[in-house]
Coordinates of C-alpha atoms and ligand atoms in Angstrom, one line a residue:
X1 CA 46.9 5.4 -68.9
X2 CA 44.9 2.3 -68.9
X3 CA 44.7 2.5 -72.8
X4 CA 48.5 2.6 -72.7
X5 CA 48.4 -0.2 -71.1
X6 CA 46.4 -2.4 -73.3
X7 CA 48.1 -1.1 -75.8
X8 CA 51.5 -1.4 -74.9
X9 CA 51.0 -5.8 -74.6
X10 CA 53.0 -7.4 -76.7
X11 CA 53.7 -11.3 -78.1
X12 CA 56.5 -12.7 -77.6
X13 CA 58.3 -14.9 -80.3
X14 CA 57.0 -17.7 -78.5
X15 CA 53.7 -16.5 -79.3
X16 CA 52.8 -15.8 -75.5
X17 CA 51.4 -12.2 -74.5
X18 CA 53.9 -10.5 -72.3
X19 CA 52.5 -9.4 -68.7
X20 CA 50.6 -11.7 -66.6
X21 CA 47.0 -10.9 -67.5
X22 CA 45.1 -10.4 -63.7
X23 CA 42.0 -11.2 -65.2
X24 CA 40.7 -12.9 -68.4
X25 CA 36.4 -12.7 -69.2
X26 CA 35.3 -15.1 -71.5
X27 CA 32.0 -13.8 -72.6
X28 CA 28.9 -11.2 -74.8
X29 CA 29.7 -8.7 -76.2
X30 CA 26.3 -6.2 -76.8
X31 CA 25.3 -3.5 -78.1
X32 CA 22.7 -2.3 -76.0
X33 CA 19.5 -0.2 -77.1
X34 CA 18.7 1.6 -73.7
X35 CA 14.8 2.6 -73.7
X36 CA 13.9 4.6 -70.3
X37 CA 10.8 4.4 -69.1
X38 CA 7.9 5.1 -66.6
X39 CA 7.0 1.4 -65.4
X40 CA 8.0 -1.3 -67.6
X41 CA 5.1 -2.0 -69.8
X42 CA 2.6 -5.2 -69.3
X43 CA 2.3 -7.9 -72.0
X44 CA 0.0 -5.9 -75.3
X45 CA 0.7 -2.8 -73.8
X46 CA 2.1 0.0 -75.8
X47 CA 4.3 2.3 -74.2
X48 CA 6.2 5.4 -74.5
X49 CA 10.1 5.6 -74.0
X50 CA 11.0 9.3 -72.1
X51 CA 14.5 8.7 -73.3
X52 CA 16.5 6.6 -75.5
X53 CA 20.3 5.9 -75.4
X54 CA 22.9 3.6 -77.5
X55 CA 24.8 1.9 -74.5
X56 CA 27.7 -0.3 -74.5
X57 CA 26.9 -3.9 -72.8
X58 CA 26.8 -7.7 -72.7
X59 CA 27.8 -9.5 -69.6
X60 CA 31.4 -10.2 -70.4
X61 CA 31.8 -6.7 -71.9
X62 CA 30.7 -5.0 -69.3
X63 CA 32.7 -7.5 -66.9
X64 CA 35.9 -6.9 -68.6
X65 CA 35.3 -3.0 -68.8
X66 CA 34.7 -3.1 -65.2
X67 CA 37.5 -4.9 -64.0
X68 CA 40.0 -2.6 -66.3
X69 CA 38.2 0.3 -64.8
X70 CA 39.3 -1.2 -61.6
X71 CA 42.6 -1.0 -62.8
X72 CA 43.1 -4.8 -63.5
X73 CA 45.1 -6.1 -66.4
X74 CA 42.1 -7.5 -67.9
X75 CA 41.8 -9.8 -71.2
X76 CA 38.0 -10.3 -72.7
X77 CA 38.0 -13.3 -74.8
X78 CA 35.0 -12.7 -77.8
X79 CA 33.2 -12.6 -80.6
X80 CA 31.8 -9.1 -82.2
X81 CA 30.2 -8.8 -86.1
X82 CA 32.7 -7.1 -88.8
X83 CA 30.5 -4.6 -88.2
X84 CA 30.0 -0.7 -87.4
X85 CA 29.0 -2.0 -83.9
X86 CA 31.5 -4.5 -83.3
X87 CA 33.9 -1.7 -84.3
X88 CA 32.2 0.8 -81.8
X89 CA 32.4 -2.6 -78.8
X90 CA 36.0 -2.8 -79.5
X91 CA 36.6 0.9 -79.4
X92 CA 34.7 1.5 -75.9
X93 CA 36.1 -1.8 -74.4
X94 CA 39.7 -0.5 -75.6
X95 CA 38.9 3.0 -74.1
X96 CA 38.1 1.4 -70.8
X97 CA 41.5 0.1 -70.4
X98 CA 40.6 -3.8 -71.9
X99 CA 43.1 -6.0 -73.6
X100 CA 41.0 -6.6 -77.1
X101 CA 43.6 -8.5 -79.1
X102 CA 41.5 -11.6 -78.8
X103 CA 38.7 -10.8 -79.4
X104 CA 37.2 -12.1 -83.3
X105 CA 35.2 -10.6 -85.7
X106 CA 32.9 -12.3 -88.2
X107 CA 30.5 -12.1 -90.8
X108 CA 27.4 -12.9 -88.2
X109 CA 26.6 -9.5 -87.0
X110 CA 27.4 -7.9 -83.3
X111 CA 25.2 -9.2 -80.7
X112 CA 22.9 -6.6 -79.5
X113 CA 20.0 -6.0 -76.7
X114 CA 17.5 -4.6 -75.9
X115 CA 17.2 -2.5 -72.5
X116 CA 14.1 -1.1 -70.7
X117 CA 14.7 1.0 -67.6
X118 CA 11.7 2.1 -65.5
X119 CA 12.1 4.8 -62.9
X120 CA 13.1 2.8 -60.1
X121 CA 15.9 1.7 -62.2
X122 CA 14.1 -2.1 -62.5
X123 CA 15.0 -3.5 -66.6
X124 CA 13.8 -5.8 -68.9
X125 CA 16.5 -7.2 -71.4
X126 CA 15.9 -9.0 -75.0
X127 CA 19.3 -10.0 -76.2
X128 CA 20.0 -10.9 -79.8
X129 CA 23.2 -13.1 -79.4
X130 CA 24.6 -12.2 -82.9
X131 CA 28.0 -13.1 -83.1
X132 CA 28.4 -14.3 -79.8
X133 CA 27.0 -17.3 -80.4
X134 CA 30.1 -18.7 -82.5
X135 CA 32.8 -18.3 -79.5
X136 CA 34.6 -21.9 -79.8
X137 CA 36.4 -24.1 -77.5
X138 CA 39.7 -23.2 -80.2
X139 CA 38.9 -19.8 -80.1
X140 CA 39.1 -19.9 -76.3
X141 CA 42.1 -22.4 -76.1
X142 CA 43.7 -20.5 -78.8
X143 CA 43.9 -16.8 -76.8
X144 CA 44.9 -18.7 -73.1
X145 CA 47.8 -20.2 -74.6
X146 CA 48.7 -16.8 -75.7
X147 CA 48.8 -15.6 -71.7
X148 CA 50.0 -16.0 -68.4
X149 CA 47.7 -17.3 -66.4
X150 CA 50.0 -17.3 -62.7
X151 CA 47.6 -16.2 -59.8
X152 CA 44.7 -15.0 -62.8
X153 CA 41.0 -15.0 -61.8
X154 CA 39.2 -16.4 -65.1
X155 CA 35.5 -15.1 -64.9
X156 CA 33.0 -16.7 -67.6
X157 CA 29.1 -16.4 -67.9
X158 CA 26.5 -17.6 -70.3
X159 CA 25.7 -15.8 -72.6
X160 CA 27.9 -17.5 -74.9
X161 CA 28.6 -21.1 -75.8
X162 CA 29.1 -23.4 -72.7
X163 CA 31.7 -25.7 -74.6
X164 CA 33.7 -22.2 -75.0
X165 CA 32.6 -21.4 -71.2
X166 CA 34.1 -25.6 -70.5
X167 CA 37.1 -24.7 -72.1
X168 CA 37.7 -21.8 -70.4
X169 CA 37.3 -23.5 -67.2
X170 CA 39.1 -26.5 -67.9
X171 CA 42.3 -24.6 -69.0
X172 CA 41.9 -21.9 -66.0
X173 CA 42.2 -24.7 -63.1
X174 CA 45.3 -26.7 -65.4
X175 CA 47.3 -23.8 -65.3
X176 CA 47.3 -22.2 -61.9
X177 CA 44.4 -19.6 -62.4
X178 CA 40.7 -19.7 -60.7
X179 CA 37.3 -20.2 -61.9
X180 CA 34.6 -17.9 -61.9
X181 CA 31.6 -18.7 -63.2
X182 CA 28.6 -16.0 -63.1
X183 CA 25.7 -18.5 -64.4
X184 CA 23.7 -16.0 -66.2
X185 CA 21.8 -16.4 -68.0
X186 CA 21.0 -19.4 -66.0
X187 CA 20.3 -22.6 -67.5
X188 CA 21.5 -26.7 -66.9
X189 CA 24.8 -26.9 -65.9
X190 CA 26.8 -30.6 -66.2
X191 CA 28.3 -31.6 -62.7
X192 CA 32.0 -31.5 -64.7
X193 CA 31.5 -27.6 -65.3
X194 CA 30.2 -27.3 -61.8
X195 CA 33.2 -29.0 -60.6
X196 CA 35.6 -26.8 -62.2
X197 CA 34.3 -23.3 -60.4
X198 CA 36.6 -22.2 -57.5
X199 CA 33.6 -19.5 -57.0
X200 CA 30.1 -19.7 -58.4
X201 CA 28.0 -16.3 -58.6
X202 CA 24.4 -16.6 -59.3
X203 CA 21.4 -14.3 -58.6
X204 CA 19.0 -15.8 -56.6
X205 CA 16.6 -16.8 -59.3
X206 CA 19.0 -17.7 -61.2
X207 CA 20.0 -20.0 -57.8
X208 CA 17.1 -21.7 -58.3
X209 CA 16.9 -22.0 -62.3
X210 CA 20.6 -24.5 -61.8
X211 CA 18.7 -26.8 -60.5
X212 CA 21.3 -28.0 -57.6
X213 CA 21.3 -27.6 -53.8
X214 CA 23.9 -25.3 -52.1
X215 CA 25.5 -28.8 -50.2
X216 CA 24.8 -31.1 -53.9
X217 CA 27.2 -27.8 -55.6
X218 CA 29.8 -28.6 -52.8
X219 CA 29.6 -32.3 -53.4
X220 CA 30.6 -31.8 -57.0
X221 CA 33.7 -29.3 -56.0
X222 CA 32.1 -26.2 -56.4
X223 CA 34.2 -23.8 -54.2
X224 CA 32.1 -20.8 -52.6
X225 CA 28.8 -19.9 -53.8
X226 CA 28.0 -15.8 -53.2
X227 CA 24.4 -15.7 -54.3
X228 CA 23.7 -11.9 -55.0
X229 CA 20.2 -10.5 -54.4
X230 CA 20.2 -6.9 -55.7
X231 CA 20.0 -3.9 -53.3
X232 CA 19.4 -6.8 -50.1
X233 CA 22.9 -7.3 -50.7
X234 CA 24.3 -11.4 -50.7
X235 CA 24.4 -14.3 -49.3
X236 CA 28.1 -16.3 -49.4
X237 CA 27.8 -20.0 -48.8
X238 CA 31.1 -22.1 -48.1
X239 CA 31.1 -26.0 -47.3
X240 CA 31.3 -26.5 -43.6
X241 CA 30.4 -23.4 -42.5
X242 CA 27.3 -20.8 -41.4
X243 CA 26.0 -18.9 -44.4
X244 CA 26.7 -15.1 -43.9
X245 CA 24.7 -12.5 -45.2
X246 CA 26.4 -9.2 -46.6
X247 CA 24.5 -5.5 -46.9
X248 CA 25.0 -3.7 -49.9
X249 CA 25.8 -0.3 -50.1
X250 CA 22.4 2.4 -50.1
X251 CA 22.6 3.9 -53.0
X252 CA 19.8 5.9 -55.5
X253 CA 19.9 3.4 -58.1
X254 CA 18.7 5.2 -61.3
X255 CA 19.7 1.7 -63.5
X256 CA 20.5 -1.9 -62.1
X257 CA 21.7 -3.2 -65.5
X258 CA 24.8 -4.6 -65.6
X259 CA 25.0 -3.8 -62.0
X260 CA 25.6 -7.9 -61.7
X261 CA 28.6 -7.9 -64.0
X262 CA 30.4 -4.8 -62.1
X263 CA 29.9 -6.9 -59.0
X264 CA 31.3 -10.0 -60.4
X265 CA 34.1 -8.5 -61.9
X266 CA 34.8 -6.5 -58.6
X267 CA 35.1 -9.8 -56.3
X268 CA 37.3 -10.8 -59.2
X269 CA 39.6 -8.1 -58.6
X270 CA 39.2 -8.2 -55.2
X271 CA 39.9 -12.1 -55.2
X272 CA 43.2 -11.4 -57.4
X273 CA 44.7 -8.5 -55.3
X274 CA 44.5 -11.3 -52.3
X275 CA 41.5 -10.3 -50.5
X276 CA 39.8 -13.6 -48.4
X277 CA 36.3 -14.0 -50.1
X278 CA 34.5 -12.2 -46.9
X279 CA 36.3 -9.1 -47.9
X280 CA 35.9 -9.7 -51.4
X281 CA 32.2 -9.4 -51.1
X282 CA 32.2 -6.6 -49.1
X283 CA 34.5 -4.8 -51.9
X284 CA 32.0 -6.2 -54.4
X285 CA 28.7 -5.2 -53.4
X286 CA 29.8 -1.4 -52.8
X287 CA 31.1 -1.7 -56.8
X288 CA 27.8 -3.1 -58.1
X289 CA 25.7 -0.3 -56.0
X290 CA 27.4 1.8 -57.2
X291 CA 27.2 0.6 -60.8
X292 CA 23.8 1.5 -60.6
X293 CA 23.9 5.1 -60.4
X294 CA 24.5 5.8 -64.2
X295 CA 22.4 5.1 -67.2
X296 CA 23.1 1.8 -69.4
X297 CA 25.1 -1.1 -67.8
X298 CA 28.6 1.2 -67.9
X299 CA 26.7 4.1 -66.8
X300 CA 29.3 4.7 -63.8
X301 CA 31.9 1.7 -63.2
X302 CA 33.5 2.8 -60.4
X303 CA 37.5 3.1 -59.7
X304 CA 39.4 1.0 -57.1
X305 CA 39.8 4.0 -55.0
X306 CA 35.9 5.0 -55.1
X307 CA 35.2 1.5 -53.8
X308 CA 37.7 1.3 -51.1
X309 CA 36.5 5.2 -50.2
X310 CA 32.8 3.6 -49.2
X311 CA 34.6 0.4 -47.8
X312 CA 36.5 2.1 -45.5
X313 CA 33.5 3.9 -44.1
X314 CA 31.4 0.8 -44.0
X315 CA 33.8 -1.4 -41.7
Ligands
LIG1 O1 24.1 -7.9 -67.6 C1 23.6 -6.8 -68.4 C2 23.8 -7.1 -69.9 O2 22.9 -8.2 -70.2 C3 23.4 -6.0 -70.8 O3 24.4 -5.2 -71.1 C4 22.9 -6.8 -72.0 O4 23.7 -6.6 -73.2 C5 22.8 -8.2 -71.6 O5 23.8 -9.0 -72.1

């Protein structure tokens, strides 16, 4: 069904894809080598993986596939190799119910990375950037003119270009759609950027790698800040009010990547179906515990329904 949708988008003769797209991710695409193991090795020690799996990731990947999965109309806005993998990306990104038709190839191959899972579910990522690393500002300017942007939530991270990441942001908040940036990896951030995010979604290390006080972000415009912090759940900070603190969902977590991305993507959602951003979170850490209950960072993204089924019992 979802597939029919994607599929069933078409342009106009104006150029302009037909359908409001809910969501639009500009960010990685991955392949991701998935190595499980006992404890994560130390630095010059060998180890031995007890399995090994080829996994489908990067953060705005796994972002898109989780919104669709959600059962947003979602858009990913990328760059993937000309490439068996990038071929294999797009085919699981389509299959997950993702609008693909702007996504690029090129001669630079697929980004890739490298995942370690220990038993607690704990990782270790190396990421190869690949062909992520040439997403442009026109590449990005190029696909948002193609769509209607009324009411969308655009959600970008870092793992790709930050004049693409600019772009996206600037074009979001001139045409009637939020900004949500997911600042990961983290890394120095110009107050303009800052300015443009209706929500910002750090970790809390990455928190503290931006370099910025919670009140110095609200002085430069930023929104909301929801700082997530794994199974402890998150923290949402908003200007002129008392920080509150949201439990996640207990859950046996067998793999916590991309467990991050299904939570962005789920207060995306949330934020686009008209949920205030309390509610939002609440919707968004039961999505990311549950995220973590499958192998490789789309081990298990869960449905709309499966969310609001724990949601329901934990209000
Ligand atoms: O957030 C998890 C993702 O980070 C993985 O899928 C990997 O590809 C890296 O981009």
């Amino acid at each position: 069904m979802r597939l029919a949708y994607a599929k069933s988008r078409r342009l106009s003769s104006s150029g302009v894809t037909t359908g409001v797209t809910q969501i639009v991710v500009i960010g990685a695409i991955n392949a991701d080598h998935v190595l499980a193991v006992g404890s994560l090795p130390q630095p010059g020690e060998t180890i031995t993986c007890t399995r090994e799996i080829a996994a489908h990731g990067g953060k705005g990947a796994n972002q898109a596939a989780a919104a669709a999965t959600l059962g947003m109309d979602t858009a990913l806005i990328g760059v993937v190799g000309d490439d068996p993998l990038g071929s294999r990306e797009r085919a699981a990104l389509e299959q997950a119910g993702v609008d693909t038709s702007f996504i690029r190839a090129t001669d630079t191959p697929t980004g890739s990375a490298t995942v370690v899972v220990d038993n607690d579910g704990a990782n270790m990522i190396i990421v190869q950037p690949g062909a992520n690393a040439e997403l442009s500002e026109d590449d990005v300017r190029a696909a948002m003119q193609r769509m209607d942007l009324s009411g969308s939530v655009v959600l970008a991270s870092l793992e790709v270009p930050l004049d693409a990441v600019a772009a996206a942001a600037e074009y979001a908040r001139s045409h009637g759609a939020r900004f949500v940036l997911n600042p990961a990896p983290a890394m120095h951030l110009a107050p303009y950027l800052l300015g443009w995010c209706d929500v910002l979604l750090p970790n809390a290390v990455e928190q503290l790698q931006l370099g910025y006080s919670g009140s110095e972000l609200f002085e430069l415009g930023v929104g909301a800040i929801v700082i997530t912090q794994g199974a402890d759940g998150v923290e949402v900070l908003r200007p002129d009010r008392a920080p509150m603190h949201i439990e996640s969902l207990h859950v046996e977590a067998r793999d916590t990547t991309g467990a991050g991305d299904a939570f962005c993507a789920a207060l995306c959602a949330a934020l686009r179906r008209d949920m205030d951003l309390e509610r939002a979170c609440r919707f968004a850490v039961i999505a990311g515990a549950l995220a973590t209950t499958g192998l490789g960072a789309r081990g298990h993204l869960p449905s709309w329904d499966e969310v609001e089924r724990h949601l329901g019992r934990a209000v």
